[in-house]
Coordinates of C-alpha atoms and ligand atoms in Angstrom, one line a residue:
M1 CA -95.4 39.7 27.8
N2 CA -95.9 36.6 29.9
T3 CA -94.9 33.3 28.3
F4 CA -96.4 29.9 29.0
A5 CA -94.9 26.8 30.5
A6 CA -96.2 23.3 30.3
P7 CA -98.3 22.3 33.4
K8 CA -96.1 21.2 36.3
G9 CA -94.8 17.6 36.0
I10 CA -95.8 17.3 32.3
P11 CA -92.9 16.6 30.0
D12 CA -92.3 17.7 26.4
Y13 CA -90.6 15.4 24.0
F14 CA -88.5 17.0 21.3
P15 CA -85.4 16.3 19.2
P16 CA -82.9 14.9 19.6
D17 CA -84.2 13.1 22.8
S18 CA -87.6 12.3 21.2
A19 CA -85.8 9.9 18.8
G20 CA -84.8 7.8 21.9
F21 CA -88.3 8.0 23.3
R22 CA -89.8 6.8 20.0
A23 CA -87.3 4.0 19.6
V24 CA -87.9 2.7 23.2
R25 CA -91.6 2.8 22.6
E26 CA -91.4 1.0 19.3
R27 CA -89.1 -1.7 20.6
L28 CA -91.4 -2.4 23.5
V29 CA -94.4 -2.5 21.2
A30 CA -92.5 -4.8 18.8
A31 CA -91.8 -7.3 21.7
A32 CA -95.6 -7.4 22.2
T33 CA -96.6 -7.7 18.6
N34 CA -93.9 -10.4 18.3
A35 CA -95.9 -12.5 20.8
G36 CA -99.3 -12.1 19.0
Y37 CA -100.6 -9.0 20.7
G38 CA -102.8 -6.7 18.5
L39 CA -102.9 -3.0 19.0
I40 CA -105.8 -1.2 20.8
E41 CA -106.1 2.5 20.9
L42 CA -108.2 3.7 23.8
P43 CA -109.8 6.9 24.8
I44 CA -107.7 9.3 26.9
F45 CA -110.6 9.8 29.3
E46 CA -113.3 7.6 30.5
D47 CA -116.2 7.5 33.0
T48 CA -114.7 8.2 36.4
A49 CA -116.6 5.3 37.9
L50 CA -114.7 2.9 35.6
F51 CA -111.4 3.7 37.3
A52 CA -112.9 4.0 40.8
R53 CA -114.4 0.5 40.6
G54 CA -111.6 -1.0 38.5
I55 CA -108.5 0.2 40.4
G56 CA -110.0 0.5 43.9
E57 CA -111.4 3.4 45.9
S58 CA -108.8 3.0 48.6
T59 CA -105.7 3.2 46.3
D60 CA -103.6 6.4 46.1
V61 CA -104.2 6.4 42.4
V62 CA -108.0 6.8 42.8
S63 CA -108.2 8.7 46.1
K64 CA -105.4 11.2 45.5
E65 CA -104.1 11.2 41.9
M66 CA -106.9 11.3 39.4
Y67 CA -107.5 14.2 37.0
T68 CA -111.3 14.2 37.3
F69 CA -113.6 16.9 35.9
S70 CA -117.1 17.4 34.7
D71 CA -117.7 17.7 31.0
R72 CA -120.1 20.3 29.7
G73 CA -122.9 17.8 30.0
G74 CA -122.2 17.4 33.7
R75 CA -120.8 13.9 33.5
S76 CA -117.8 13.0 35.7
V77 CA -114.9 12.0 33.5
T78 CA -111.2 11.2 34.4
L79 CA -108.0 11.3 32.4
R80 CA -106.9 7.6 32.3
P81 CA -104.4 6.9 35.1
E82 CA -103.6 3.5 33.7
G83 CA -104.6 1.2 30.9
T84 CA -106.0 -2.1 32.2
A85 CA -109.5 -0.8 33.3
G86 CA -110.0 0.8 29.9
V87 CA -109.0 -2.3 28.0
I88 CA -111.4 -4.5 30.0
R89 CA -114.2 -1.9 29.4
A90 CA -113.5 -2.1 25.7
V91 CA -113.4 -5.9 25.7
I92 CA -116.8 -6.1 27.4
E93 CA -118.4 -3.3 25.4
H94 CA -117.4 -4.7 22.0
G95 CA -117.7 -8.4 22.9
L96 CA -114.1 -9.0 22.1
D97 CA -114.2 -12.0 24.5
R98 CA -116.5 -13.8 22.1
A99 CA -113.5 -14.5 19.9
T100 CA -110.8 -17.1 20.6
L101 CA -109.3 -16.7 24.0
P102 CA -107.0 -15.3 25.2
V103 CA -107.7 -11.9 23.7
K104 CA -104.3 -10.4 23.5
L105 CA -104.0 -6.6 23.2
A106 CA -101.2 -4.1 23.4
Y107 CA -101.3 -0.3 23.8
S108 CA -99.1 2.7 24.2
G109 CA -99.7 6.3 25.1
P110 CA -100.0 8.9 27.9
F111 CA -101.5 8.3 31.3
F112 CA -102.2 10.9 34.0
R113 CA -101.5 10.8 37.7
Y114 CA -101.4 13.8 40.0
E115 CA -98.3 12.7 41.8
R116 CA -95.5 14.9 43.3
P117 CA -93.3 15.4 40.3
Q118 CA -89.6 14.5 40.5
A119 CA -87.0 12.8 38.4
G120 CA -88.7 9.9 36.7
R121 CA -92.1 10.7 38.1
Y122 CA -94.4 12.8 36.0
R123 CA -98.0 13.8 36.0
Q124 CA -98.3 12.7 32.4
L125 CA -96.4 9.4 32.0
Q126 CA -96.1 7.2 29.0
Q127 CA -96.6 3.5 29.0
V128 CA -96.5 0.5 26.7
G129 CA -98.8 -2.2 28.1
I130 CA -100.2 -5.6 27.2
E131 CA -103.2 -7.5 28.5
A132 CA -104.1 -11.2 27.8
I133 CA -107.7 -11.9 28.7
G134 CA -109.6 -15.1 29.2
V135 CA -107.2 -17.8 30.0
D136 CA -105.8 -18.6 33.5
D137 CA -102.7 -20.5 32.5
P138 CA -99.5 -19.9 34.4
A139 CA -97.6 -20.3 31.1
L140 CA -99.4 -17.1 30.0
D141 CA -98.2 -15.2 33.1
A142 CA -94.7 -16.3 32.3
E143 CA -95.1 -15.2 28.6
T144 CA -96.3 -11.8 29.8
I145 CA -93.2 -11.4 31.9
A146 CA -91.0 -12.7 29.1
V147 CA -92.4 -10.2 26.7
A148 CA -91.5 -7.3 29.0
D149 CA -88.0 -8.9 29.6
A150 CA -87.5 -9.2 25.8
G151 CA -88.6 -5.6 25.3
F152 CA -86.1 -4.3 27.8
R153 CA -83.3 -6.5 26.4
S154 CA -84.0 -5.4 22.8
I155 CA -83.2 -1.9 24.0
G156 CA -79.9 -3.2 25.4
L157 CA -80.8 -2.9 29.0
T158 CA -79.1 -5.2 31.4
G159 CA -79.0 -3.4 34.8
F160 CA -82.5 -4.4 35.9
R161 CA -84.0 -7.2 38.0
L162 CA -87.4 -8.9 37.9
E163 CA -89.2 -9.3 41.2
I164 CA -92.1 -11.6 41.4
T165 CA -94.6 -12.8 44.1
S166 CA -98.1 -14.2 44.4
L167 CA -100.9 -12.2 46.0
G168 CA -103.3 -15.2 46.2
D169 CA -106.9 -14.8 45.4
D170 CA -110.3 -14.6 47.1
T171 CA -109.9 -18.2 48.4
C172 CA -106.9 -17.3 50.5
R173 CA -106.3 -13.6 50.7
P174 CA -109.2 -12.6 53.0
A175 CA -107.9 -15.0 55.7
Y176 CA -104.4 -13.7 55.2
R177 CA -105.5 -10.1 55.3
Q178 CA -107.2 -10.8 58.7
L179 CA -104.0 -12.4 60.0
L180 CA -101.9 -9.5 58.9
Q181 CA -104.4 -7.0 60.3
D182 CA -104.3 -8.8 63.7
F183 CA -100.5 -8.7 63.6
L184 CA -100.5 -5.0 62.7
R185 CA -102.9 -4.1 65.5
G186 CA -100.4 -5.4 68.0
L187 CA -97.7 -3.0 66.8
P188 CA -96.9 0.5 68.2
L189 CA -97.7 2.2 64.9
D190 CA -98.5 5.9 64.3
E191 CA -102.1 6.9 63.7
E192 CA -101.8 7.3 60.0
T193 CA -100.2 3.9 59.6
R194 CA -102.9 2.3 61.9
A195 CA -105.6 3.8 59.7
R196 CA -103.9 2.3 56.6
A197 CA -103.7 -1.0 58.4
E198 CA -107.4 -1.0 58.8
L199 CA -108.2 0.1 55.2
N200 CA -105.5 -1.7 53.3
P201 CA -103.2 -3.7 55.5
L202 CA -101.1 -5.1 52.7
R203 CA -99.9 -1.7 51.8
V204 CA -98.3 -1.3 55.2
L205 CA -95.8 -3.9 54.1
D206 CA -94.5 -1.4 51.7
D207 CA -93.5 1.2 54.3
K208 CA -90.1 2.6 53.6
R209 CA -89.2 3.9 57.1
P210 CA -86.5 1.8 58.8
E211 CA -88.2 1.8 62.2
V212 CA -91.5 0.5 60.7
R213 CA -89.6 -2.1 58.6
E214 CA -88.0 -3.3 61.8
L215 CA -91.4 -3.8 63.4
L216 CA -92.6 -5.7 60.3
T217 CA -89.7 -8.3 60.3
D218 CA -92.0 -11.0 61.6
A219 CA -95.1 -10.0 59.7
P220 CA -97.0 -12.9 58.1
L221 CA -96.5 -13.0 54.4
M222 CA -99.0 -13.9 51.7
R223 CA -96.5 -16.3 50.2
D224 CA -96.8 -18.6 53.3
H225 CA -100.6 -18.5 53.3
L226 CA -101.5 -19.3 49.7
S227 CA -104.2 -21.8 48.9
D228 CA -102.9 -25.0 47.4
A229 CA -104.2 -24.0 44.0
C230 CA -102.5 -20.5 44.2
R231 CA -99.3 -22.1 45.4
E232 CA -99.3 -24.5 42.5
H233 CA -100.1 -21.7 40.1
Y234 CA -97.2 -19.7 41.4
E235 CA -94.8 -22.7 41.2
Q236 CA -95.8 -23.2 37.6
V237 CA -95.1 -19.6 36.7
K238 CA -91.6 -19.9 38.2
L239 CA -91.1 -23.2 36.4
H240 CA -92.0 -21.6 33.0
L241 CA -89.8 -18.5 33.7
G242 CA -86.9 -20.9 34.3
D243 CA -87.6 -22.7 31.1
L244 CA -87.7 -19.4 29.3
G245 CA -84.4 -18.3 30.8
V246 CA -85.9 -15.2 32.4
P247 CA -84.1 -14.5 35.7
F248 CA -86.1 -13.4 38.7
V249 CA -86.0 -12.9 42.4
E250 CA -88.9 -13.4 44.7
N251 CA -90.1 -10.4 46.7
P252 CA -92.8 -11.6 49.1
R253 CA -93.3 -8.0 50.3
M254 CA -94.1 -6.5 47.0
V255 CA -97.1 -4.1 47.1
R256 CA -98.7 -2.9 43.9
G257 CA -100.5 0.4 43.8
L258 CA -103.6 -1.0 42.2
D259 CA -106.2 -3.2 43.9
Y260 CA -107.2 -5.6 41.1
Y261 CA -104.3 -8.0 41.3
T262 CA -104.6 -11.7 42.1
K263 CA -102.0 -14.5 42.1
T264 CA -98.9 -13.5 40.1
C265 CA -97.5 -10.0 40.5
F266 CA -94.2 -8.6 39.2
E267 CA -92.1 -5.6 38.9
F268 CA -89.0 -4.7 36.9
V269 CA -86.6 -2.6 39.0
H270 CA -83.7 -0.7 37.6
D271 CA -80.6 0.1 39.7
G272 CA -79.6 3.3 37.9
L273 CA -82.7 5.4 38.6
G274 CA -82.7 6.4 42.2
A275 CA -86.1 6.5 44.0
Q276 CA -88.3 5.9 40.9
S277 CA -86.7 2.6 40.1
G278 CA -89.8 0.7 38.8
I279 CA -89.5 0.6 35.0
G280 CA -92.5 -1.7 34.6
G281 CA -95.0 -3.8 36.5
G282 CA -98.0 -6.0 36.2
G283 CA -99.7 -9.2 37.2
R284 CA -102.9 -11.2 37.0
Y285 CA -106.3 -9.7 37.7
D286 CA -108.8 -12.5 37.7
G287 CA -111.7 -10.6 39.3
L288 CA -111.5 -7.4 37.3
M289 CA -113.7 -8.3 34.3
A290 CA -116.6 -9.5 36.5
E291 CA -116.2 -6.4 38.7
L292 CA -116.7 -4.2 35.7
G293 CA -119.8 -6.1 34.6
G294 CA -118.4 -8.6 32.2
Q295 CA -118.3 -12.4 32.3
P296 CA -115.9 -13.7 34.9
L297 CA -112.8 -14.0 32.8
S298 CA -109.2 -13.9 34.0
G299 CA -106.5 -11.5 32.8
V300 CA -102.8 -10.8 33.0
G301 CA -100.7 -8.0 31.8
F302 CA -98.1 -5.3 32.3
G303 CA -97.5 -1.6 32.0
I304 CA -94.0 -0.4 31.2
G305 CA -93.0 3.2 31.8
V306 CA -91.4 4.5 28.6
D307 CA -90.0 7.6 30.3
R308 CA -88.3 5.6 32.9
T309 CA -87.0 3.0 30.5
L310 CA -85.4 5.7 28.5
L311 CA -83.8 7.1 31.7
A312 CA -82.6 3.6 32.5
A313 CA -81.1 3.3 29.0
K314 CA -79.3 6.6 29.5
A315 CA -78.1 5.6 32.9
E316 CA -76.5 2.5 31.2
G317 CA -74.9 4.7 28.6
L318 CA -76.9 3.2 25.8
T319 CA -77.7 5.2 22.6
V320 CA -81.2 4.3 21.6
G321 CA -82.7 5.4 18.3
D322 CA -81.2 7.6 15.6
P323 CA -81.1 11.3 16.6
A324 CA -80.3 12.2 13.0
R325 CA -83.2 14.1 11.4
C326 CA -82.2 13.1 7.9
D327 CA -79.7 11.2 5.8
V328 CA -79.0 13.8 3.1
F329 CA -78.9 17.6 3.4
C330 CA -79.2 19.6 0.3
V331 CA -77.2 22.8 0.0
P332 CA -78.1 25.2 -2.8
L333 CA -75.9 28.0 -3.9
G334 CA -78.2 30.4 -5.7
E335 CA -81.8 30.5 -6.8
K336 CA -81.5 28.2 -9.8
A337 CA -79.7 25.6 -7.8
K338 CA -82.4 25.9 -5.1
R339 CA -85.2 25.2 -7.6
R340 CA -83.3 22.1 -8.8
L341 CA -82.6 20.8 -5.2
V342 CA -86.2 21.4 -4.1
I343 CA -87.1 18.9 -6.8
L344 CA -84.3 16.5 -6.0
A345 CA -85.1 16.5 -2.2
G346 CA -88.7 15.5 -3.2
E347 CA -87.4 12.7 -5.4
L348 CA -85.0 11.5 -2.7
R349 CA -87.9 11.3 -0.2
A350 CA -90.0 9.4 -2.7
A351 CA -87.1 7.0 -3.0
G352 CA -87.1 6.5 0.8
V353 CA -84.1 8.7 1.6
R354 CA -84.6 11.1 4.5
A355 CA -83.8 14.4 2.9
D356 CA -83.8 18.1 4.0
L357 CA -82.7 21.3 2.5
A358 CA -81.1 24.6 3.5
Y359 CA -83.9 27.1 3.2
G360 CA -83.7 30.9 3.4
G361 CA -80.6 31.4 1.2
R362 CA -78.1 31.6 4.1
G363 CA -74.9 31.0 2.1
L364 CA -72.5 28.1 2.1
K365 CA -71.2 28.5 5.7
G366 CA -74.6 28.7 7.4
A367 CA -76.0 25.9 5.2
M368 CA -73.1 23.6 6.0
K369 CA -73.6 24.3 9.7
A370 CA -77.3 23.4 9.3
A371 CA -76.2 20.2 7.5
D372 CA -74.0 19.2 10.4
R373 CA -76.7 19.9 12.9
S374 CA -79.2 17.8 11.0
G375 CA -77.2 14.7 11.7
A376 CA -77.1 13.9 7.9
R377 CA -74.2 11.7 6.7
W378 CA -74.1 13.4 3.3
A379 CA -74.6 16.8 1.8
L380 CA -75.5 17.6 -1.8
V381 CA -73.9 20.9 -2.7
L382 CA -75.1 22.4 -5.9
G383 CA -73.9 25.7 -7.5
E384 CA -74.5 27.4 -10.8
R385 CA -71.4 25.9 -12.4
D386 CA -72.4 22.4 -11.3
L387 CA -75.8 23.0 -12.8
D388 CA -74.2 23.8 -16.1
A389 CA -72.0 20.7 -15.9
G390 CA -75.1 18.6 -14.9
T391 CA -73.4 17.4 -11.7
V392 CA -73.8 17.8 -8.0
G393 CA -71.2 17.7 -5.2
V394 CA -71.7 14.7 -2.9
K395 CA -69.9 15.6 0.4
N396 CA -69.2 13.2 3.1
L397 CA -69.9 15.1 6.3
A398 CA -67.8 12.9 8.4
D399 CA -64.5 13.4 6.6
G400 CA -65.3 16.4 4.4
E401 CA -64.4 14.6 1.2
Q402 CA -66.5 15.6 -1.9
T403 CA -67.0 14.0 -5.3
D404 CA -69.0 15.2 -8.3
V405 CA -71.8 12.9 -9.4
P406 CA -74.0 13.4 -12.5
L407 CA -77.3 14.8 -11.4
D408 CA -79.4 12.1 -13.1
Q409 CA -77.5 9.4 -11.2
V410 CA -77.4 11.0 -7.7
I411 CA -80.4 9.2 -6.2
G412 CA -79.0 5.8 -7.0
R413 CA -75.6 6.8 -5.8
V414 CA -76.9 8.3 -2.5
S415 CA -79.0 5.2 -1.9
E416 CA -75.9 3.0 -2.4
L417 CA -73.8 5.2 -0.1
L418 CA -76.4 4.9 2.6
Q419 CA -76.3 1.1 2.6
H420 CA -72.9 1.2 4.1
Ligands
LIG1 P1 -98.2 0.7 37.4 O1 -97.2 -0.1 38.2 O2 -99.0 1.6 38.1 O3 -99.1 -0.4 36.7 O4 -97.5 1.5 36.2 C1 -96.6 0.8 35.3 C2 -95.3 1.6 35.1 O5 -95.6 2.9 34.6 C3 -94.5 1.7 36.3 O6 -93.7 0.6 36.5 C4 -93.6 3.0 35.9 O7 -92.5 2.6 35.1 C5 -94.6 3.8 35.1 N1 -95.1 4.9 35.9 C6 -96.2 4.8 36.7 N2 -96.4 6.0 37.3 C7 -95.5 6.9 36.7 C8 -95.2 8.3 36.9 N3 -95.9 9.1 37.7 N4 -94.1 8.8 36.1 C9 -93.4 8.0 35.3 N5 -93.7 6.7 35.1 C10 -94.7 6.1 35.8 C11 -100.1 -0.1 35.8 O8 -100.4 1.0 35.4 C12 -100.9 -1.3 35.4 N6 -102.0 -0.9 34.6 C13 -100.1 -2.4 34.8 C14 -100.8 -3.6 34.4 C15 -101.3 -3.9 33.2 N7 -101.1 -4.6 35.2 C16 -101.8 -5.5 34.6 N8 -101.9 -5.1 33.4

């Protein structure tokens, strides 16, 4: 019979690796909640127009990568390719912006992009993100970046760098865009790149081909054409990052794949990942809320790729999370012992000890193998004779040493042992 495989590019997460995945996600979320971000859970799919308008029709994400389908009522819906548009939709819909500003929200979960799958690039990707809405203060941009930085460092990562730039806003970017377009029109570019230059000239700066990069050496850069206000904003962000001790490099050629960005933009790049080196990115998006029908409030945030962060941790040789399924593994020898250990495992769990049991009566050898595989530090071995004596064997699975402990004291004893 044919078996099934997950759809192409869609990962499964299972033990023991899922422990690392969960730990990475939890630490990134903890960095956000530590800075006053409250959790928001968003729908996995939304009205297609929300993403088309929010992210930009000319982006690859919208034009090539969305999972779009009609529901049974004939409405066009799309699996969320990113989180920012949905957060802003929810803020507008529920009037969250009527509270004290900024509204600070954090989220985690799966997102969907029909990209070409490869190592570190999936069609279902996992992000932890934050958004701070309603205050245009460069110190908030710096805080956003510092939260991501703290999240990565709490995992133990060190082999990454932060790149920042400013993309200006609608007071200076249109003139710069024109300037860049004029420059690009004068270059001997292939037809596809010319078309891109007409549609979205900034994206041409991201071309990876050496011959095109060469042509772009003298291209005008947004950084040199910022309005006074945008330049001052950018200087302030850098100042605050310095105060916070967050190291960064400037990358005036940074191109983000989403159109809503204004002013500050940033990316975290990890050296150990090969082509898919972006472990997180974000920036300010001061026009998005008005674009989506809300009041003209500013916003700044990031999305961190949980999958790539876990790969980065592995590349650095870090162990993240506890792959052990339980702390204590109960090994019954015989039916009576099993009945007693089923009860004891329940009591251990109630006392906050992760406990599992060898089911299926597979004998001492098989049960001890299962105990080792579970990652438990201790096994509780109970036979008929122990039952009669009212004791249980507490076996240290690291060195094999075993001592007898009275059954009615074993929960306290095990809890004590696990403290060390
Ligand atoms: P993004 O740069 O498109 O930004 O995605 C953020 C992160 O998600 C990337 O840096 C990367 O680590 C991860 N990621 C993206 N695509 C994939 C993929 N196909 N496979 C694995 N990981 C992936 C955003 O999504 C913005 N919403 C971030 C933001 C929030 N900007 C402001 N607020």
